Short mmCIF file of C-alpha atoms in Angstrom, two decimals:
data_model
loop_
_atom_site.label_atom_id
_atom_site.label_comp_id
_atom_site.label_asym_id
_atom_site.label_seq_id
_atom_site.Cartn_x
_atom_site.Cartn_y
_atom_site.Cartn_z
CA MET A 16 128.12 156.14 81.90
CA ASN A 17 125.24 157.34 79.78
CA GLY A 18 121.71 156.21 80.57
CA VAL A 19 122.18 155.10 84.18
CA THR A 20 118.71 156.18 85.27
CA GLY A 21 117.13 153.35 83.29
CA ARG A 22 116.50 149.89 84.77
CA MET A 23 119.42 148.08 83.09
CA GLY A 24 121.83 150.99 83.36
CA LEU A 25 121.09 151.42 87.05
CA ASN A 26 120.75 147.89 88.37
CA GLN A 27 123.01 145.81 86.19
CA HIS A 28 125.69 148.24 85.13
CA LEU A 29 125.95 150.88 87.83
CA ILE A 30 125.00 149.07 91.05
CA ARG A 31 126.05 145.47 90.33
CA SER A 32 129.18 146.36 88.40
CA ILE A 33 130.75 149.78 88.96
CA VAL A 34 129.51 150.38 92.52
CA ALA A 35 130.40 146.80 93.50
CA ILE A 36 133.92 147.16 92.07
CA ARG A 37 134.39 150.45 93.93
CA GLU A 38 133.16 148.90 97.20
CA GLN A 39 135.72 146.10 96.80
CA GLY A 40 138.53 148.62 96.44
CA GLY A 41 138.84 148.45 92.66
CA VAL A 42 140.12 145.77 90.32
CA LEU A 43 143.28 144.05 91.55
CA LEU A 44 145.89 143.58 88.82
CA SER A 45 148.44 140.75 88.79
CA ASN A 46 151.24 143.21 89.67
CA GLY A 47 149.39 144.29 92.83
CA ASP A 48 148.14 147.63 91.46
CA ARG A 49 144.45 148.47 91.64
CA ILE A 50 142.27 150.20 89.09
CA MET A 51 139.42 152.22 90.56
CA PRO A 52 136.54 153.21 88.28
CA ASP A 53 135.84 156.96 88.33
CA PRO A 54 132.60 157.25 86.38
CA ILE A 55 130.69 160.28 85.21
CA LEU A 56 126.97 159.59 85.47
CA VAL A 57 125.10 161.06 82.51
CA GLY A 58 121.35 161.30 82.08
CA ARG A 59 118.58 163.57 80.86
CA ASP A 60 117.11 164.28 84.31
CA ALA A 61 119.53 166.30 86.49
CA GLU A 62 117.62 165.51 89.67
CA LYS A 63 117.66 161.74 89.10
CA VAL A 64 121.32 161.66 88.06
CA GLY A 65 122.33 163.84 91.01
CA ALA A 66 120.40 161.66 93.45
CA LEU A 67 122.08 158.50 92.12
CA ALA A 68 125.51 160.10 92.34
CA LYS A 69 124.88 161.13 95.94
CA ARG A 70 123.42 157.76 96.92
CA TYR A 71 126.40 155.81 95.54
CA GLY A 72 129.19 158.27 96.38
CA ILE A 73 130.02 159.20 92.81
CA GLU A 74 131.35 162.72 92.51
CA ARG A 75 130.87 163.41 88.81
CA HIS A 76 127.48 163.66 87.13
CA THR A 77 125.90 165.75 84.38
CA THR A 78 123.12 166.05 81.84
CA ASP A 79 125.59 167.34 79.23
CA LEU A 80 126.85 164.30 77.31
CA ASP A 81 128.94 166.39 74.92
CA ARG A 82 130.79 168.02 77.81
CA ALA A 83 131.40 164.67 79.46
CA LEU A 84 132.78 163.23 76.22
CA ALA A 85 135.03 166.26 75.65
CA ASP A 86 137.30 165.46 78.61
CA LYS A 87 140.39 163.80 77.11
CA ASP A 88 141.26 162.22 80.49
CA ASP A 89 138.13 160.06 80.27
CA THR A 90 138.77 157.39 77.67
CA VAL A 91 135.86 154.94 77.94
CA PHE A 92 132.26 155.68 76.90
CA PHE A 93 129.67 153.31 78.34
CA ASP A 94 126.19 153.60 76.91
CA ALA A 95 123.12 152.11 78.59
CA ALA A 96 120.64 154.22 76.64
CA THR A 97 117.74 152.61 74.86
CA THR A 98 118.58 150.46 71.86
CA GLN A 99 116.94 152.94 69.50
CA ALA A 100 119.17 155.79 70.74
CA ARG A 101 122.50 153.96 70.44
CA PRO A 102 123.28 154.44 66.73
CA SER A 103 123.34 158.23 67.07
CA LEU A 104 125.51 158.05 70.18
#
């Protein structure tokens, strides 16, 4: 999750979506399985990103977007960066 220190990325996407899903025990599938989001919080300010990760119980966080994207086990990239930054991402 890139850009989670911004207003929309934090409130709408991280807190109201990912954190809420995690607090409910994940997404329940029709076969009874559950999918639990395991995000990597990515931002430019290590202190802010680390504080958010700690506050919401998220283990993985970084300021290195390239490193986060390099992990082949992580298959979804969510970008909440400013509109002007999105084309390059």
